Coordinates of C-alpha atoms in Angstrom, one line a residue:
M174 CA 124.2 95.7 84.6
S175 CA 124.3 98.7 82.2
D176 CA 125.2 102.4 81.8
W177 CA 121.6 103.3 82.5
K178 CA 121.0 105.8 85.4
I179 CA 117.7 104.1 85.8
P180 CA 117.3 100.5 84.3
L181 CA 114.0 99.1 83.3
Y182 CA 114.7 96.1 85.4
G183 CA 116.8 95.4 88.2
P184 CA 117.0 91.8 89.9
S185 CA 117.7 92.1 93.6
T186 CA 120.4 89.8 94.6
G187 CA 123.2 90.0 97.3
A188 CA 124.8 88.2 99.9
A189 CA 122.0 85.8 100.9
E190 CA 121.8 84.6 97.3
A191 CA 125.6 84.1 97.0
R192 CA 125.5 82.1 100.2
A193 CA 122.7 80.0 98.7
V194 CA 124.7 79.2 95.6
A195 CA 128.0 78.5 97.5
E196 CA 126.0 75.9 99.5
V197 CA 124.8 74.1 96.5
L198 CA 128.4 74.0 95.2
R199 CA 129.4 72.4 98.4
A200 CA 126.7 69.9 98.2
N201 CA 128.2 68.9 94.7
W202 CA 124.9 68.0 93.2
L203 CA 123.7 70.5 90.5
S204 CA 120.4 69.3 89.0
V205 CA 117.2 68.3 90.4
G206 CA 117.7 67.3 93.9
R207 CA 116.8 68.3 97.6
V208 CA 117.1 72.0 97.1
T209 CA 114.6 71.8 94.2
Q210 CA 112.3 69.7 96.2
D211 CA 112.5 72.0 99.2
F212 CA 111.8 75.0 96.7
E213 CA 109.0 73.2 95.4
E214 CA 107.4 72.7 98.8
R215 CA 107.8 76.2 99.8
Y216 CA 106.3 77.7 96.7
A217 CA 103.4 75.4 97.1
A218 CA 102.9 76.5 100.4
A219 CA 103.1 80.1 99.5
L220 CA 100.4 79.6 96.9
D221 CA 98.5 77.3 99.2
V222 CA 98.2 74.4 96.8
E223 CA 99.1 70.8 97.3
D224 CA 102.2 70.6 94.9
A225 CA 104.4 72.9 92.5
I226 CA 106.5 71.6 90.1
A227 CA 109.9 73.5 89.4
V228 CA 110.9 73.8 85.6
S229 CA 113.6 75.3 83.8
S230 CA 111.6 78.1 82.3
G231 CA 108.1 79.9 82.3
T232 CA 108.2 78.8 78.5
A233 CA 108.7 75.1 79.7
A234 CA 105.9 75.8 82.2
L235 CA 103.4 76.7 79.3
H236 CA 104.6 73.8 77.1
L237 CA 104.2 71.3 79.9
A238 CA 100.6 72.6 80.4
V239 CA 99.6 72.3 76.7
L240 CA 101.3 68.9 76.5
A241 CA 99.6 67.6 79.7
L242 CA 96.2 68.6 78.3
G243 CA 96.8 66.6 75.3
I244 CA 96.3 69.5 72.9
G245 CA 97.4 68.9 69.5
P246 CA 96.7 69.1 65.7
G247 CA 93.3 70.2 64.9
D248 CA 92.8 71.9 68.2
E249 CA 92.6 75.6 69.1
V250 CA 93.7 77.7 71.8
V251 CA 92.3 81.2 72.5
L252 CA 94.9 83.6 74.1
P253 CA 95.9 87.4 73.8
S254 CA 98.1 88.8 71.2
L255 CA 99.3 91.5 73.5
S256 CA 101.8 89.1 75.4
F257 CA 105.2 87.6 75.2
V258 CA 105.2 85.1 72.2
S259 CA 105.8 82.1 74.5
A260 CA 102.1 81.0 74.9
A261 CA 101.5 81.2 71.3
A262 CA 104.8 79.5 70.4
V263 CA 104.2 76.4 72.8
V264 CA 100.5 75.9 71.1
A265 CA 101.9 75.9 67.6
L266 CA 104.9 73.6 68.7
C267 CA 102.2 71.1 69.6
G268 CA 100.5 71.4 66.4
A269 CA 97.5 73.2 67.5
T270 CA 96.3 76.7 66.5
P271 CA 96.6 79.8 68.6
V272 CA 93.6 82.1 68.2
F273 CA 94.3 85.5 69.1
A274 CA 91.9 87.7 71.2
E275 CA 91.6 91.4 72.0
V276 CA 92.6 93.1 75.2
S277 CA 90.1 95.1 77.2
G278 CA 91.5 98.5 76.2
A279 CA 94.1 101.1 77.3
H280 CA 92.7 101.0 80.6
D281 CA 93.1 97.2 81.1
L282 CA 95.7 95.3 79.1
C283 CA 94.4 91.8 79.9
V284 CA 92.2 89.6 77.4
D285 CA 88.7 90.6 77.0
P286 CA 86.3 87.8 78.0
A287 CA 83.6 88.9 75.6
D288 CA 86.2 88.9 72.7
V289 CA 87.4 85.4 74.0
A290 CA 83.9 84.2 73.9
A291 CA 83.4 85.4 70.4
R292 CA 86.4 83.2 69.1
I293 CA 85.5 80.1 70.7
T294 CA 84.6 77.0 68.1
S295 CA 84.1 73.4 68.3
R296 CA 87.9 73.0 68.1
T297 CA 88.6 75.2 71.1
R298 CA 90.1 73.2 73.8
A299 CA 91.7 75.9 76.1
V300 CA 92.0 79.5 77.0
V301 CA 94.9 81.2 78.0
A302 CA 94.5 84.1 80.9
V303 CA 97.6 86.3 80.8
H304 CA 97.9 88.4 84.0
Y305 CA 99.8 91.2 82.2
G306 CA 102.2 93.1 84.3
G307 CA 101.0 91.2 87.2
H308 CA 97.6 92.5 87.1
T309 CA 94.6 90.0 87.2
A310 CA 92.7 89.1 84.4
D311 CA 88.9 89.0 84.6
L312 CA 89.0 85.4 86.2
P313 CA 85.4 85.2 87.1
A314 CA 84.3 85.8 83.7
L315 CA 86.9 83.5 82.0
T316 CA 86.3 80.7 84.7
E317 CA 82.5 80.9 83.9
L318 CA 83.4 80.8 80.1
A319 CA 85.6 77.9 80.3
R320 CA 83.2 76.1 82.3
R321 CA 80.3 76.5 80.1
H322 CA 82.1 75.4 76.9
G323 CA 84.0 72.5 78.9
L324 CA 87.4 74.1 78.2
A325 CA 90.7 74.0 80.2
L326 CA 91.8 77.5 81.6
I327 CA 95.5 78.0 81.5
E328 CA 96.7 81.0 83.6
D329 CA 99.9 82.6 82.5
A330 CA 101.1 84.1 85.8
A331 CA 104.7 84.6 84.6
H332 CA 104.3 88.2 85.9
A333 CA 102.4 87.3 89.1
P334 CA 104.3 84.9 91.5
V335 CA 102.4 84.5 94.9
T336 CA 99.8 87.3 94.2
K337 CA 96.8 87.2 96.4
T338 CA 93.4 88.6 95.0
A339 CA 89.8 88.6 95.7
H340 CA 89.2 85.9 93.3
G341 CA 92.1 83.7 94.8
V342 CA 96.1 83.3 94.3
L343 CA 96.7 84.1 90.7
G344 CA 97.8 80.6 88.9
T345 CA 95.8 78.5 91.3
V346 CA 92.2 79.6 90.0
G347 CA 92.1 77.8 86.6
D348 CA 93.1 74.2 85.8
I349 CA 96.7 74.9 85.3
G350 CA 98.8 78.0 86.4
C351 CA 102.4 78.8 84.8
Y352 CA 105.1 81.0 86.4
S353 CA 108.3 82.4 85.4
F354 CA 111.4 83.0 87.3
F355 CA 113.5 84.5 84.5
A356 CA 116.3 87.2 85.4
T357 CA 113.9 90.3 85.0
K358 CA 110.9 88.7 87.0
N359 CA 109.8 89.6 90.6
L360 CA 111.0 86.3 91.8
A361 CA 114.3 85.9 89.8
M362 CA 116.2 82.6 89.4
G363 CA 118.2 83.7 86.3
E364 CA 116.1 80.8 84.3
G365 CA 113.3 79.2 85.9
G366 CA 109.6 78.5 86.2
A367 CA 107.0 76.6 87.9
V368 CA 103.6 74.7 87.2
V369 CA 100.8 74.0 89.4
A370 CA 97.4 72.1 88.6
R371 CA 94.3 71.5 90.2
D372 CA 93.9 67.6 88.9
P373 CA 96.5 65.5 90.6
A374 CA 96.7 63.2 87.5
V375 CA 97.6 66.3 85.5
R376 CA 100.3 67.3 88.2
A377 CA 101.8 63.6 87.9
R378 CA 101.9 64.0 84.0
I379 CA 103.6 67.2 84.2
R380 CA 106.3 65.9 86.6
R381 CA 106.9 62.9 84.5
L382 CA 107.1 64.9 81.3
R383 CA 109.6 67.4 82.9
S384 CA 112.3 64.9 82.9
H385 CA 111.9 62.5 79.8
A386 CA 109.0 60.4 81.5
L387 CA 111.7 58.5 83.5
T388 CA 110.2 56.3 86.2
V389 CA 113.5 57.0 88.3
G390 CA 115.3 60.0 88.2
A391 CA 119.2 60.6 88.3
E392 CA 119.2 62.1 91.6
Q393 CA 117.4 59.0 93.1
R394 CA 119.9 56.7 91.1
H395 CA 122.8 59.0 92.4
R396 CA 121.7 58.6 95.9
G397 CA 121.5 54.7 95.9
G398 CA 117.9 54.2 94.5
P399 CA 117.3 51.6 91.7
S400 CA 119.6 51.8 88.9
A401 CA 117.0 50.6 86.5
Y402 CA 114.4 52.7 84.9
D403 CA 111.5 52.7 82.3
V404 CA 110.2 55.6 80.2
D405 CA 106.5 55.4 80.1
G406 CA 105.8 58.5 77.8
F407 CA 107.6 61.1 75.5
G408 CA 108.8 63.7 77.7
L409 CA 111.6 66.6 77.5
N410 CA 114.3 67.9 79.6
Y411 CA 112.8 70.8 81.6
R412 CA 114.5 70.1 84.8
P413 CA 115.6 73.1 86.9
T414 CA 119.1 73.3 88.6
E415 CA 119.8 73.2 92.0
I416 CA 121.6 76.6 91.9
A417 CA 118.4 78.2 90.3
C418 CA 116.1 76.8 93.1
A419 CA 118.5 77.9 95.7
L420 CA 118.3 81.4 94.2
G421 CA 114.4 80.8 94.2
R422 CA 114.3 79.9 97.9
V423 CA 116.1 83.2 99.0
Q424 CA 113.7 85.4 96.6
L425 CA 110.8 83.7 97.7
E426 CA 111.6 84.9 101.3
A427 CA 112.1 88.4 100.3
L428 CA 109.2 88.6 97.6
A429 CA 106.6 90.2 100.1
E430 CA 109.0 93.0 101.2
R431 CA 110.2 94.0 97.7
R432 CA 106.5 94.2 96.4
I433 CA 106.0 96.7 99.1
L434 CA 108.7 98.7 97.4
R435 CA 107.4 98.2 93.9
Q436 CA 103.7 99.4 95.2
E437 CA 105.4 102.6 96.7
A438 CA 106.9 103.2 93.3
V439 CA 103.7 102.6 91.5
R440 CA 101.9 105.0 93.8
A441 CA 104.4 107.6 93.3
Y442 CA 104.2 107.2 89.4
R443 CA 100.6 107.4 89.3
T444 CA 100.6 110.7 91.4
L445 CA 103.3 112.3 89.2
L446 CA 102.0 111.2 86.0
S447 CA 98.3 112.0 86.8
G448 CA 98.2 115.5 85.2
L449 CA 99.7 114.8 81.8
P450 CA 96.9 115.3 79.0
G451 CA 95.9 112.5 77.1
L452 CA 98.1 110.0 79.0
E453 CA 96.4 106.7 80.2
V454 CA 97.9 104.6 82.9
P455 CA 96.5 101.0 82.8
F456 CA 95.1 99.6 85.9
A457 CA 95.3 102.9 87.4
E458 CA 91.7 102.5 88.8
R459 CA 92.8 99.4 90.7
P460 CA 94.1 99.8 94.3
V461 CA 97.8 99.8 94.2
E462 CA 97.9 97.1 96.9
E463 CA 96.6 94.7 94.3
G464 CA 98.8 92.9 91.7
A465 CA 102.3 92.0 91.5
H466 CA 103.3 95.3 89.5
H467 CA 106.0 93.4 87.3
L468 CA 105.8 96.1 84.8
F469 CA 104.6 99.9 85.0
P470 CA 103.0 100.3 81.5
L471 CA 101.7 103.6 79.9
V472 CA 99.5 104.1 76.9
L473 CA 100.5 107.2 75.2
P474 CA 98.0 109.6 73.4
D475 CA 97.4 109.4 69.5
G476 CA 99.9 111.5 67.8
L477 CA 102.8 111.3 70.3
D478 CA 105.7 109.7 68.8
R479 CA 107.0 106.9 71.2
E480 CA 110.4 106.8 69.5
D481 CA 110.9 110.5 70.2
L482 CA 109.8 110.0 73.9
Q483 CA 112.2 107.2 74.4
A484 CA 115.0 109.1 72.9
Q485 CA 114.2 111.9 75.5
L486 CA 114.4 109.4 78.4
R487 CA 117.6 107.9 77.0
A488 CA 119.2 111.3 76.9
A489 CA 118.2 111.5 80.6
G490 CA 119.5 107.9 81.2
V491 CA 116.1 106.2 81.8
Q492 CA 115.8 102.9 79.9
S493 CA 112.3 102.0 78.8
G494 CA 110.5 99.4 77.0
V495 CA 107.7 97.9 74.8
H496 CA 105.4 95.1 76.1
Y497 CA 104.3 93.8 73.7
P498 CA 104.6 93.6 70.1
P499 CA 101.3 92.0 69.1
T500 CA 102.2 88.3 68.3
H501 CA 99.9 87.9 65.6
L502 CA 101.7 90.6 63.5
F503 CA 105.0 88.6 63.7
T504 CA 106.1 87.0 60.5
A505 CA 105.9 83.5 61.7
Y506 CA 102.2 83.7 62.6
R507 CA 101.2 85.5 59.7
E508 CA 102.7 83.0 57.3
R509 CA 101.6 79.8 59.2
F510 CA 98.2 80.8 60.5
G511 CA 97.2 83.8 58.1
T512 CA 96.9 86.4 60.8
R513 CA 97.0 89.8 59.6
P514 CA 97.2 93.6 60.4
G515 CA 93.9 95.2 61.1
S516 CA 92.3 91.9 62.7
L517 CA 92.7 93.2 66.3
P518 CA 92.1 96.8 66.2
V519 CA 92.1 97.3 69.9
T520 CA 95.2 95.3 70.6
E521 CA 97.0 97.0 67.6
S522 CA 96.1 100.4 68.6
V523 CA 97.1 99.9 72.2
A524 CA 100.3 98.2 71.3
A525 CA 101.5 101.0 69.1
R526 CA 101.2 103.4 71.8
Q527 CA 102.3 101.4 74.6
L528 CA 105.5 102.1 76.6
S529 CA 106.8 100.7 80.0
L530 CA 108.7 102.8 82.4
P531 CA 111.4 101.3 85.1
L532 CA 110.0 99.3 87.9
H533 CA 111.7 96.9 90.2
A534 CA 112.4 96.6 93.9
G535 CA 115.4 99.1 93.6
T536 CA 113.2 101.8 91.9
G537 CA 113.3 104.5 94.8
L538 CA 111.1 107.5 95.0
Q539 CA 113.8 109.8 93.6
D540 CA 114.1 107.5 90.7
V541 CA 110.4 107.8 90.0
A542 CA 110.7 111.6 90.2
H543 CA 113.5 111.8 87.7
V544 CA 111.6 109.5 85.4
A545 CA 108.4 111.3 85.6
E546 CA 110.4 114.7 85.3
A547 CA 111.9 113.2 82.0
V548 CA 108.4 112.2 80.5
S549 CA 106.8 115.5 81.6
R550 CA 109.5 117.7 80.4
T551 CA 108.6 118.0 76.6
W552 CA 105.0 116.6 77.1
P553 CA 102.8 117.8 74.1
P554 CA 99.5 119.4 74.7
Q555 CA 96.5 117.3 74.2
R556 CA 95.8 116.5 70.5

């Protein structure tokens, strides 16, 4: 994939994935079909829900969620700024206004329920709970908040496929759950995603919207079904491919085993980095067995130059990343919605000091030791 000695991401693919793709090619049907349906059934069973709808990406999942809820011009959706831009983008594309909320702090990079509550108005229609890095947001508080105000709760579980917690399986607690199976994700299909919803009517709406709101799909027609069809709404092409879903079936089978490998790496990171003065490891107070561990984030101390540290890591062959630049500071959001620097001081402070270290199923304990040594080598005294 790259010349990195230790890459930030490393999707696990091998002979089983190759065989799965070859089987699809031999079957000679590449769009939504029987493999997609089988993957949907297996994923729903893993989540312990009635149905899961496979889609072309995590962004498609979020867009379909907002569309299915009828959110549009004049509406507001409260969501964290410290996240990938996709959730805010689909809200804006539907004509609604993304209202950005703070994260809890350097110890917890998920959205702060108290700040969400302060930003709810008469125009608010939904709240998005992002399970940052595969760690659960405060679902009890957010669920109660949504219920009290009559709002929809959308779980952005892009980082947390089949993640069981004391509060329920992530993505299945709120009204709609959205998953991403992008190439870097824990369950990697190259491109792909899934949507689940508590309300059967919402699920049916999402399934129709996924494929242009056609009453008869192409695969049904191909296999001898009705040739005529109607269009009972305004939908999109957010269908996955059979190849992606074939990959998804194999990845789903291996997900639990690969999660254990991630947990072992996280446990080692926490131990090796615990003595560095001023360094904060978000979610470190949570048991390592909890969460999906899609990312291993750090929050650096004030005064430490992040770019200098990244240069040191590069020299050691270690790739690092930043998750994420705050969405409210991007040009498009400043120009359209009037967001501005200084409006989310907690988020902005944390984001300026955030750094992600390599973490994937192939990150072995020797890799962790190498990365931790590279971080520690020139660590400054506490400032």
